[in-house]
mmCIF file of C-alpha atoms in Angstrom:
data_model
loop_
_atom_site.group_PDB
_atom_site.id
_atom_site.type_symbol
_atom_site.label_atom_id
_atom_site.label_comp_id
_atom_site.label_asym_id
_atom_site.label_seq_id
_atom_site.Cartn_x
_atom_site.Cartn_y
_atom_site.Cartn_z
ATOM 1 C CA MET A 1 0.000 0.000 0.000
ATOM 2 C CA ARG A 2 1.339 3.397 -0.877
ATOM 3 C CA THR A 3 2.096 5.602 2.074
ATOM 4 C CA ALA A 4 2.167 9.028 0.472
ATOM 5 C CA LEU A 5 -0.720 11.279 -0.437
ATOM 6 C CA ALA A 6 -1.764 10.500 -3.995
ATOM 7 C CA THR A 7 -4.157 12.190 -6.358
ATOM 8 C CA ALA A 8 -5.578 9.906 -9.007
ATOM 9 C CA ALA A 9 -5.598 10.797 -12.656
ATOM 10 C CA LEU A 10 -8.990 9.383 -13.552
ATOM 11 C CA LEU A 11 -9.302 7.489 -16.779
ATOM 12 C CA LEU A 12 -11.313 8.835 -19.622
ATOM 13 C CA VAL A 13 -14.629 7.057 -19.836
ATOM 14 C CA SER A 14 -16.691 6.179 -22.826
ATOM 15 C CA GLY A 15 -19.191 8.627 -24.199
ATOM 16 C CA CYS A 16 -17.097 11.790 -24.085
ATOM 17 C CA GLY A 17 -18.648 14.299 -26.427
ATOM 18 C CA ALA A 18 -20.697 11.605 -28.127
ATOM 19 C CA THR A 19 -23.376 12.466 -30.647
ATOM 20 C CA VAL A 20 -26.296 10.123 -30.161
ATOM 21 C CA ALA A 21 -29.099 9.468 -32.631
ATOM 22 C CA LYS A 22 -32.516 10.260 -31.188
ATOM 23 C CA ASP A 23 -35.432 7.857 -31.287
ATOM 24 C CA PRO A 24 -37.988 8.851 -33.936
ATOM 25 C CA SER A 25 -40.810 8.649 -31.353
ATOM 26 C CA ALA A 26 -39.447 11.648 -29.472
ATOM 27 C CA SER A 27 -42.844 13.353 -29.347
ATOM 28 C CA ASP A 28 -44.488 10.547 -27.350
ATOM 29 C CA PRO A 29 -44.932 11.046 -23.574
ATOM 30 C CA VAL A 30 -42.766 8.929 -21.275
ATOM 31 C CA THR A 31 -43.096 8.276 -17.547
ATOM 32 C CA VAL A 32 -40.247 7.508 -15.132
ATOM 33 C CA THR A 33 -40.014 6.987 -11.383
ATOM 34 C CA ASN A 34 -37.916 9.729 -9.802
ATOM 35 C CA CYS A 35 -37.424 9.790 -6.025
ATOM 36 C CA GLY A 36 -40.468 7.558 -5.608
ATOM 37 C CA GLN A 37 -42.731 9.751 -7.737
ATOM 38 C CA GLN A 38 -44.092 9.010 -11.183
ATOM 39 C CA VAL A 39 -43.082 11.865 -13.488
ATOM 40 C CA THR A 40 -44.364 12.187 -17.047
ATOM 41 C CA PHE A 41 -42.531 14.065 -19.786
ATOM 42 C CA ASP A 42 -44.793 15.030 -22.671
ATOM 43 C CA ARG A 43 -41.838 15.691 -24.944
ATOM 44 C CA VAL A 44 -38.063 15.538 -24.955
ATOM 45 C CA PRO A 45 -36.676 18.508 -22.999
ATOM 46 C CA SER A 46 -34.571 20.802 -25.170
ATOM 47 C CA LYS A 47 -33.412 23.532 -22.767
ATOM 48 C CA VAL A 48 -32.032 21.696 -19.749
ATOM 49 C CA VAL A 49 -30.160 23.499 -16.980
ATOM 50 C CA THR A 50 -27.905 21.274 -14.887
ATOM 51 C CA ASN A 51 -26.440 22.060 -11.489
ATOM 52 C CA ASP A 52 -23.023 20.807 -10.318
ATOM 53 C CA THR A 53 -20.226 18.892 -11.991
ATOM 54 C CA GLY A 54 -21.330 15.261 -11.769
ATOM 55 C CA ILE A 55 -24.872 16.004 -12.887
ATOM 56 C CA THR A 56 -23.619 17.954 -15.891
ATOM 57 C CA GLU A 57 -21.150 15.200 -16.786
ATOM 58 C CA MET A 58 -24.013 12.686 -16.798
ATOM 59 C CA MET A 59 -25.683 14.658 -19.570
ATOM 60 C CA PHE A 60 -22.396 14.885 -21.479
ATOM 61 C CA ALA A 61 -21.719 11.150 -21.103
ATOM 62 C CA LEU A 62 -25.114 10.413 -22.635
ATOM 63 C CA GLY A 63 -24.343 12.707 -25.567
ATOM 64 C CA LEU A 64 -27.007 15.223 -24.573
ATOM 65 C CA LYS A 65 -25.063 18.481 -24.756
ATOM 66 C CA ASP A 66 -27.364 19.651 -27.543
ATOM 67 C CA ARG A 67 -30.334 19.361 -25.169
ATOM 68 C CA MET A 68 -28.803 21.758 -22.639
ATOM 69 C CA ALA A 69 -29.376 25.487 -22.215
ATOM 70 C CA GLY A 70 -26.329 25.557 -19.968
ATOM 71 C CA TYR A 71 -24.885 24.476 -16.643
ATOM 72 C CA VAL A 72 -24.298 25.947 -13.201
ATOM 73 C CA VAL A 73 -21.013 25.084 -11.473
ATOM 74 C CA ASN A 74 -19.391 26.971 -8.627
ATOM 75 C CA GLY A 75 -16.450 28.949 -9.973
ATOM 76 C CA LEU A 76 -14.243 27.505 -7.216
ATOM 77 C CA LYS A 77 -14.489 24.131 -8.971
ATOM 78 C CA THR A 78 -12.562 25.367 -11.995
ATOM 79 C CA VAL A 79 -9.835 22.761 -11.556
ATOM 80 C CA ASP A 80 -12.484 20.064 -11.179
ATOM 81 C CA VAL A 81 -13.879 21.046 -14.559
ATOM 82 C CA GLN A 82 -10.402 21.288 -16.076
ATOM 83 C CA SER A 83 -9.714 17.683 -15.020
ATOM 84 C CA SER A 84 -12.987 16.418 -16.466
ATOM 85 C CA PRO A 85 -13.024 13.820 -19.243
ATOM 86 C CA TRP A 86 -15.694 16.129 -20.712
ATOM 87 C CA LYS A 87 -13.580 19.279 -20.525
ATOM 88 C CA ALA A 88 -14.276 20.064 -24.186
ATOM 89 C CA ASP A 89 -18.024 19.790 -23.584
ATOM 90 C CA PHE A 90 -17.807 22.137 -20.615
ATOM 91 C CA GLU A 91 -15.844 24.625 -22.701
ATOM 92 C CA SER A 92 -18.292 24.515 -25.604
ATOM 93 C CA SER A 93 -21.390 24.726 -23.380
ATOM 94 C CA LYS A 94 -22.701 27.787 -21.582
ATOM 95 C CA HIS A 95 -21.657 28.357 -17.970
ATOM 96 C CA LEU A 96 -24.743 30.166 -16.707
ATOM 97 C CA ALA A 97 -23.706 31.058 -13.152
ATOM 98 C CA ASP A 98 -21.803 30.006 -10.055
ATOM 99 C CA LYS A 99 -25.021 29.510 -8.091
ATOM 100 C CA ILE A 100 -28.379 28.301 -9.343
ATOM 101 C CA SER A 101 -31.551 30.326 -8.803
ATOM 102 C CA LYS A 102 -34.978 30.890 -10.298
ATOM 103 C CA GLU A 103 -33.629 33.937 -12.104
ATOM 104 C CA VAL A 104 -30.830 31.910 -13.697
ATOM 105 C CA VAL A 105 -33.087 29.169 -15.032
ATOM 106 C CA GLN A 106 -35.739 31.615 -16.194
ATOM 107 C CA GLY A 107 -33.059 33.627 -17.987
ATOM 108 C CA ALA A 108 -31.990 30.447 -19.793
ATOM 109 C CA ASN A 109 -35.621 29.751 -20.748
ATOM 110 C CA ALA A 110 -35.216 26.304 -19.166
ATOM 111 C CA ASP A 111 -37.813 23.616 -19.683
ATOM 112 C CA LEU A 112 -36.099 21.220 -17.247
ATOM 113 C CA VAL A 113 -33.759 21.632 -14.275
ATOM 114 C CA PHE A 114 -31.611 18.627 -13.333
ATOM 115 C CA ALA A 115 -30.423 19.097 -9.730
ATOM 116 C CA GLY A 116 -30.913 17.526 -6.302
ATOM 117 C CA TRP A 117 -31.461 18.262 -2.633
ATOM 118 C CA ASN A 118 -28.259 19.981 -1.483
ATOM 119 C CA TYR A 119 -27.202 19.855 -5.142
ATOM 120 C CA GLY A 120 -29.019 23.110 -5.857
ATOM 121 C CA PHE A 121 -32.471 22.461 -4.407
ATOM 122 C CA SER A 122 -32.972 23.923 -0.948
ATOM 123 C CA GLU A 123 -35.919 25.235 1.033
ATOM 124 C CA SER A 124 -33.678 27.840 2.642
ATOM 125 C CA THR A 125 -33.073 29.519 -0.728
ATOM 126 C CA GLY A 126 -36.584 28.959 -2.034
ATOM 127 C CA PHE A 127 -35.182 27.063 -5.012
ATOM 128 C CA THR A 128 -37.272 23.893 -4.930
ATOM 129 C CA PRO A 129 -39.049 21.639 -7.422
ATOM 130 C CA ASP A 130 -42.396 23.031 -6.234
ATOM 131 C CA ALA A 131 -41.221 26.610 -6.802
ATOM 132 C CA LEU A 132 -40.118 25.750 -10.336
ATOM 133 C CA LYS A 133 -43.380 23.922 -11.028
ATOM 134 C CA GLU A 134 -45.223 27.169 -10.300
ATOM 135 C CA LEU A 135 -43.080 28.779 -13.017
ATOM 136 C CA GLY A 136 -43.932 26.014 -15.489
ATOM 137 C CA ILE A 137 -40.409 24.511 -15.351
ATOM 138 C CA GLY A 138 -39.989 20.763 -14.970
ATOM 139 C CA THR A 139 -37.453 19.096 -12.684
ATOM 140 C CA TYR A 140 -35.512 15.862 -12.439
ATOM 141 C CA LEU A 141 -33.894 15.069 -9.067
ATOM 142 C CA LEU A 142 -30.540 13.367 -8.675
ATOM 143 C CA THR A 143 -31.326 9.979 -7.138
ATOM 144 C CA GLU A 144 -28.343 10.118 -4.752
ATOM 145 C CA ALA A 145 -30.032 13.182 -3.233
ATOM 146 C CA CYS A 146 -33.566 11.758 -2.856
ATOM 147 C CA ARG A 147 -34.864 12.176 0.683
ATOM 148 C CA ASN A 148 -35.629 8.895 2.410
ATOM 149 C CA GLY A 149 -38.453 10.019 4.685
ATOM 150 C CA VAL A 150 -36.394 10.570 7.859
ATOM 151 C CA GLY A 151 -36.175 14.339 8.241
ATOM 152 C CA LYS A 152 -33.890 15.650 5.529
ATOM 153 C CA GLN A 153 -31.734 12.523 5.339
ATOM 154 C CA ARG A 154 -30.938 11.571 1.771
ATOM 155 C CA GLY A 155 -30.490 8.343 -0.123
ATOM 156 C CA ILE A 156 -32.989 5.641 -1.082
ATOM 157 C CA MET A 157 -30.718 3.059 -2.712
ATOM 158 C CA PRO A 158 -27.031 2.105 -3.045
ATOM 159 C CA ALA A 159 -24.955 4.760 -4.797
ATOM 160 C CA LEU A 160 -24.207 2.865 -8.003
ATOM 161 C CA ASP A 161 -27.842 1.787 -8.267
ATOM 162 C CA ALA A 162 -28.686 5.496 -8.062
ATOM 163 C CA LEU A 163 -26.302 6.250 -10.932
ATOM 164 C CA TYR A 164 -27.696 3.452 -13.087
ATOM 165 C CA THR A 165 -31.270 4.484 -12.246
ATOM 166 C CA ASP A 166 -30.601 8.043 -13.382
ATOM 167 C CA LEU A 167 -28.833 6.930 -16.558
ATOM 168 C CA ARG A 168 -31.749 4.667 -17.464
ATOM 169 C CA ASN A 169 -34.334 7.338 -16.622
ATOM 170 C CA LEU A 170 -32.478 9.976 -18.631
ATOM 171 C CA GLY A 171 -32.065 7.462 -21.447
ATOM 172 C CA LYS A 172 -35.822 7.018 -21.522
ATOM 173 C CA ILE A 173 -36.627 10.731 -21.191
ATOM 174 C CA PHE A 174 -34.231 11.738 -23.976
ATOM 175 C CA ARG A 175 -34.763 8.578 -26.094
ATOM 176 C CA VAL A 176 -31.174 7.410 -25.760
ATOM 177 C CA GLU A 177 -31.782 4.118 -23.935
ATOM 178 C CA ALA A 178 -29.157 2.240 -25.940
ATOM 179 C CA LYS A 179 -26.462 4.756 -24.961
ATOM 180 C CA ALA A 180 -27.479 4.518 -21.300
ATOM 181 C CA GLU A 181 -27.191 0.724 -21.356
ATOM 182 C CA GLU A 182 -23.837 0.947 -23.131
ATOM 183 C CA LEU A 183 -22.487 3.211 -20.374
ATOM 184 C CA ILE A 184 -23.836 1.013 -17.590
ATOM 185 C CA LYS A 185 -22.316 -2.109 -19.161
ATOM 186 C CA GLY A 186 -18.933 -0.407 -19.465
ATOM 187 C CA TYR A 187 -18.996 0.907 -15.893
ATOM 188 C CA SER A 188 -20.039 -2.485 -14.520
ATOM 189 C CA GLU A 189 -17.183 -4.232 -16.302
ATOM 190 C CA GLN A 190 -14.658 -1.626 -15.139
ATOM 191 C CA ILE A 191 -15.853 -1.909 -11.524
ATOM 192 C CA ALA A 192 -15.791 -5.714 -11.586
ATOM 193 C CA ALA A 193 -12.203 -5.703 -12.861
ATOM 194 C CA ALA A 194 -11.197 -3.177 -10.176
ATOM 195 C CA GLY A 195 -12.755 -5.318 -7.453
ATOM 196 C CA ARG A 196 -10.545 -8.250 -8.356
ATOM 197 C CA LEU A 197 -7.433 -6.259 -7.394
ATOM 198 C CA MET A 198 -8.222 -6.678 -3.687
ATOM 199 C CA GLU A 199 -9.522 -10.256 -3.780
ATOM 200 C CA GLY A 200 -8.145 -12.285 -0.889
ATOM 201 C CA LYS A 201 -6.658 -9.240 0.845
ATOM 202 C CA PRO A 202 -7.773 -7.715 4.178
ATOM 203 C CA ARG A 203 -10.360 -4.960 3.815
ATOM 204 C CA PRO A 204 -9.049 -1.691 5.304
ATOM 205 C CA LYS A 205 -11.310 0.618 7.291
ATOM 206 C CA VAL A 206 -11.644 3.868 5.343
ATOM 207 C CA PHE A 207 -12.573 7.337 6.596
ATOM 208 C CA LEU A 208 -13.936 9.624 3.896
ATOM 209 C CA TYR A 209 -12.866 13.151 4.816
ATOM 210 C CA ASP A 210 -14.639 15.880 2.933
ATOM 211 C CA SER A 211 -14.002 18.908 5.127
ATOM 212 C CA GLY A 212 -14.500 20.424 8.557
ATOM 213 C CA GLN A 213 -12.187 20.892 11.524
ATOM 214 C CA ASP A 214 -14.690 21.404 14.348
ATOM 215 C CA GLN A 215 -16.784 18.521 13.027
ATOM 216 C CA PRO A 216 -15.912 16.354 10.014
ATOM 217 C CA PHE A 217 -18.183 16.158 6.989
ATOM 218 C CA THR A 218 -18.200 12.621 5.604
ATOM 219 C CA SER A 219 -20.243 10.011 3.737
ATOM 220 C CA GLY A 220 -22.870 7.668 5.102
ATOM 221 C CA LYS A 221 -24.081 4.602 3.239
ATOM 222 C CA ASN A 222 -26.141 6.450 0.631
ATOM 223 C CA ALA A 223 -23.553 8.737 -0.984
ATOM 224 C CA ALA A 224 -21.205 7.783 -3.809
ATOM 225 C CA PRO A 225 -18.124 7.272 -1.574
ATOM 226 C CA GLN A 226 -19.829 4.266 0.019
ATOM 227 C CA ASP A 227 -19.650 2.288 -3.231
ATOM 228 C CA VAL A 228 -16.346 3.843 -4.275
ATOM 229 C CA ILE A 229 -14.832 2.514 -1.046
ATOM 230 C CA SER A 230 -16.611 -0.833 -0.876
ATOM 231 C CA LYS A 231 -16.250 -1.789 -4.543
ATOM 232 C CA ALA A 232 -12.540 -0.903 -4.352
ATOM 233 C CA GLY A 233 -12.075 -3.350 -1.477
ATOM 234 C CA GLY A 234 -12.430 -1.241 1.685
ATOM 235 C CA ASP A 235 -15.076 -0.609 4.331
ATOM 236 C CA ASN A 236 -16.503 2.857 4.970
ATOM 237 C CA ILE A 237 -16.264 3.465 8.725
ATOM 238 C CA PHE A 238 -19.559 5.375 8.561
ATOM 239 C CA GLY A 239 -21.299 2.933 6.254
ATOM 240 C CA ASP A 240 -23.858 2.271 8.985
ATOM 241 C CA LEU A 241 -25.310 5.794 8.758
ATOM 242 C CA ASN A 242 -28.587 5.937 6.805
ATOM 243 C CA ASP A 243 -27.721 9.211 5.088
ATOM 244 C CA SER A 244 -25.623 10.462 2.189
ATOM 245 C CA TRP A 245 -23.239 13.363 2.932
ATOM 246 C CA THR A 246 -23.441 14.119 6.624
ATOM 247 C CA THR A 247 -21.671 15.604 9.646
ATOM 248 C CA VAL A 248 -20.293 13.369 12.418
ATOM 249 C CA ASN A 249 -18.025 14.007 15.421
ATOM 250 C CA TRP A 250 -14.311 13.414 15.823
ATOM 251 C CA GLU A 251 -14.850 11.059 18.747
ATOM 252 C CA ALA A 252 -16.609 8.631 16.383
ATOM 253 C CA VAL A 253 -13.765 8.881 13.858
ATOM 254 C CA VAL A 254 -11.173 8.147 16.541
ATOM 255 C CA GLN A 255 -13.199 5.264 17.936
ATOM 256 C CA ARG A 256 -13.513 3.637 14.511
ATOM 257 C CA ASN A 257 -9.736 3.827 14.067
ATOM 258 C CA PRO A 258 -9.351 4.141 10.260
ATOM 259 C CA ASP A 259 -6.635 2.371 8.303
ATOM 260 C CA VAL A 260 -6.918 4.746 5.318
ATOM 261 C CA VAL A 261 -8.228 8.275 4.767
ATOM 262 C CA LEU A 262 -9.860 9.117 1.439
ATOM 263 C CA ILE A 263 -9.819 12.889 0.961
ATOM 264 C CA VAL A 264 -12.175 14.901 -1.247
ATOM 265 C CA ASP A 265 -10.149 17.258 -3.439
ATOM 266 C CA TYR A 266 -12.139 20.414 -4.152
ATOM 267 C CA ALA A 267 -9.136 22.113 -5.761
ATOM 268 C CA ASP A 268 -10.486 25.407 -4.458
ATOM 269 C CA GLY A 269 -7.601 27.080 -2.708
ATOM 270 C CA GLU A 270 -4.579 26.472 -0.533
ATOM 271 C CA ALA A 271 -6.533 26.230 2.716
ATOM 272 C CA ASN A 272 -8.612 23.336 1.428
ATOM 273 C CA THR A 273 -6.152 21.254 -0.585
ATOM 274 C CA PRO A 274 -5.632 17.536 0.102
ATOM 275 C CA GLU A 275 -2.178 18.374 1.445
ATOM 276 C CA GLU A 276 -3.627 20.883 3.901
ATOM 277 C CA LYS A 277 -6.284 18.398 4.992
ATOM 278 C CA GLN A 278 -3.635 15.736 5.507
ATOM 279 C CA ARG A 279 -1.541 18.113 7.611
ATOM 280 C CA PHE A 280 -4.571 18.877 9.769
ATOM 281 C CA LEU A 281 -5.333 15.189 10.320
ATOM 282 C CA GLU A 282 -1.695 14.396 11.087
ATOM 283 C CA GLY A 283 -1.669 17.197 13.646
ATOM 284 C CA TYR A 284 -4.925 16.165 15.315
ATOM 285 C CA ALA A 285 -3.630 14.441 18.445
ATOM 286 C CA PRO A 286 -6.526 12.003 19.065
ATOM 287 C CA LEU A 287 -5.898 10.423 15.628
ATOM 288 C CA ALA A 288 -2.133 10.190 16.043
ATOM 289 C CA ASN A 289 -2.179 6.463 16.824
ATOM 290 C CA SER A 290 -4.591 5.469 14.064
ATOM 291 C CA PRO A 291 -3.117 3.191 11.366
ATOM 292 C CA ALA A 292 -3.998 5.799 8.722
ATOM 293 C CA VAL A 293 -1.963 8.566 10.347
ATOM 294 C CA ARG A 294 0.877 6.378 11.576
ATOM 295 C CA GLY A 295 1.276 4.850 8.110
ATOM 296 C CA LYS A 296 0.533 8.081 6.203
ATOM 297 C CA ARG A 297 -2.145 6.202 4.291
ATOM 298 C CA PHE A 298 -3.899 9.087 2.572
ATOM 299 C CA PHE A 299 -5.437 9.173 -0.890
ATOM 300 C CA SER A 300 -7.410 11.877 -2.658
ATOM 301 C CA LEU A 301 -9.935 11.959 -5.463
ATOM 302 C CA PRO A 302 -11.602 14.951 -7.148
ATOM 303 C CA TYR A 303 -14.986 16.099 -5.902
ATOM 304 C CA ALA A 304 -16.663 15.069 -9.158
ATOM 305 C CA ALA A 305 -15.359 11.514 -8.728
ATOM 306 C CA LEU A 306 -17.004 11.201 -5.314
ATOM 307 C CA VAL A 307 -20.508 12.444 -6.061
ATOM 308 C CA GLU A 308 -22.928 10.473 -8.211
ATOM 309 C CA GLY A 309 -21.768 10.725 -11.803
ATOM 310 C CA PRO A 310 -19.940 9.038 -14.654
ATOM 311 C CA ARG A 311 -16.516 9.342 -12.994
ATOM 312 C CA ASN A 312 -17.505 6.851 -10.270
ATOM 313 C CA ALA A 313 -16.251 3.731 -12.054
ATOM 314 C CA ALA A 314 -12.841 5.255 -12.761
ATOM 315 C CA SER A 315 -12.587 6.445 -9.152
ATOM 316 C CA ILE A 316 -13.261 2.910 -7.912
ATOM 317 C CA GLU A 317 -10.504 1.622 -10.180
ATOM 318 C CA ALA A 318 -8.055 4.297 -8.996
ATOM 319 C CA PHE A 319 -8.775 3.664 -5.306
ATOM 320 C CA ALA A 320 -8.588 -0.117 -5.746
ATOM 321 C CA LYS A 321 -5.133 0.254 -7.290
ATOM 322 C CA PHE A 322 -4.044 2.361 -4.327
ATOM 323 C CA LEU A 323 -5.400 -0.119 -1.773
ATOM 324 C CA ALA A 324 -3.820 -3.040 -3.602
ATOM 325 C CA GLY A 325 -0.502 -1.220 -3.856
ATOM 326 C CA ALA A 326 -0.561 -1.471 -7.651
#
């Protein structure tokens, strides 16, 4: 196992910038199940606004750039976009704003907004599916961000199932089912091959560290890191939490004694780099005797690789290689 902080160069995945033939029955209504609700689309959306990197990359992977009015990505994620396998699609599409709002989507004349709870949708900002419905704008919610009925906890299925559900739903909505199945087949094969790298080896306990010094922000069982970690051959130390991205306390991290720390790389400034996060963890006295800190077992992946999206399979492969010492 490598002992130095490493940042993976994710592999390019199939579908980059693809042009996909549309089904001739594009004017027929279709119905999909989205976050437990039946949603009918009377026609193929043609002015979609996406929010966040992974969501936008899902549209690009399916070859649906021509169906987009533009995307919203925080300007601090510039490096995340620059590292994207769909960098050319980002550059040739319209960056509408750093933060999504009703004004932004109305200005783009959107007929569909693809976002999620805490991925743009929020009651505190008033930007919700119900608010957009009143404006005559349709919505599709990221399945990773579906609320599960316990307060505002999110996640209704395993992370990769969420990705495949969204790809199949989008394939149906935009009449590109064959492309969706092609992507899913490729991702499944890539993940299966990655999983074999750790066969027969002990499964390390992994702490996903997103951010936070007073309290750490991490992943429960319903966010993408759960499957990134488990399919790569490790065990998420907070995989028992029925939530997606969530805040815990340091006492729980120390008690669960991680063997490896997987760091989210936001690439958004010196104070929040993987190196800075590693230095903080190494200097946090209660973690000093953990195998992760003692062995300097730190690994980082870009933000877009650790939220639901088409980089997930490549991130599993990269992390599996790290764990296996390849």
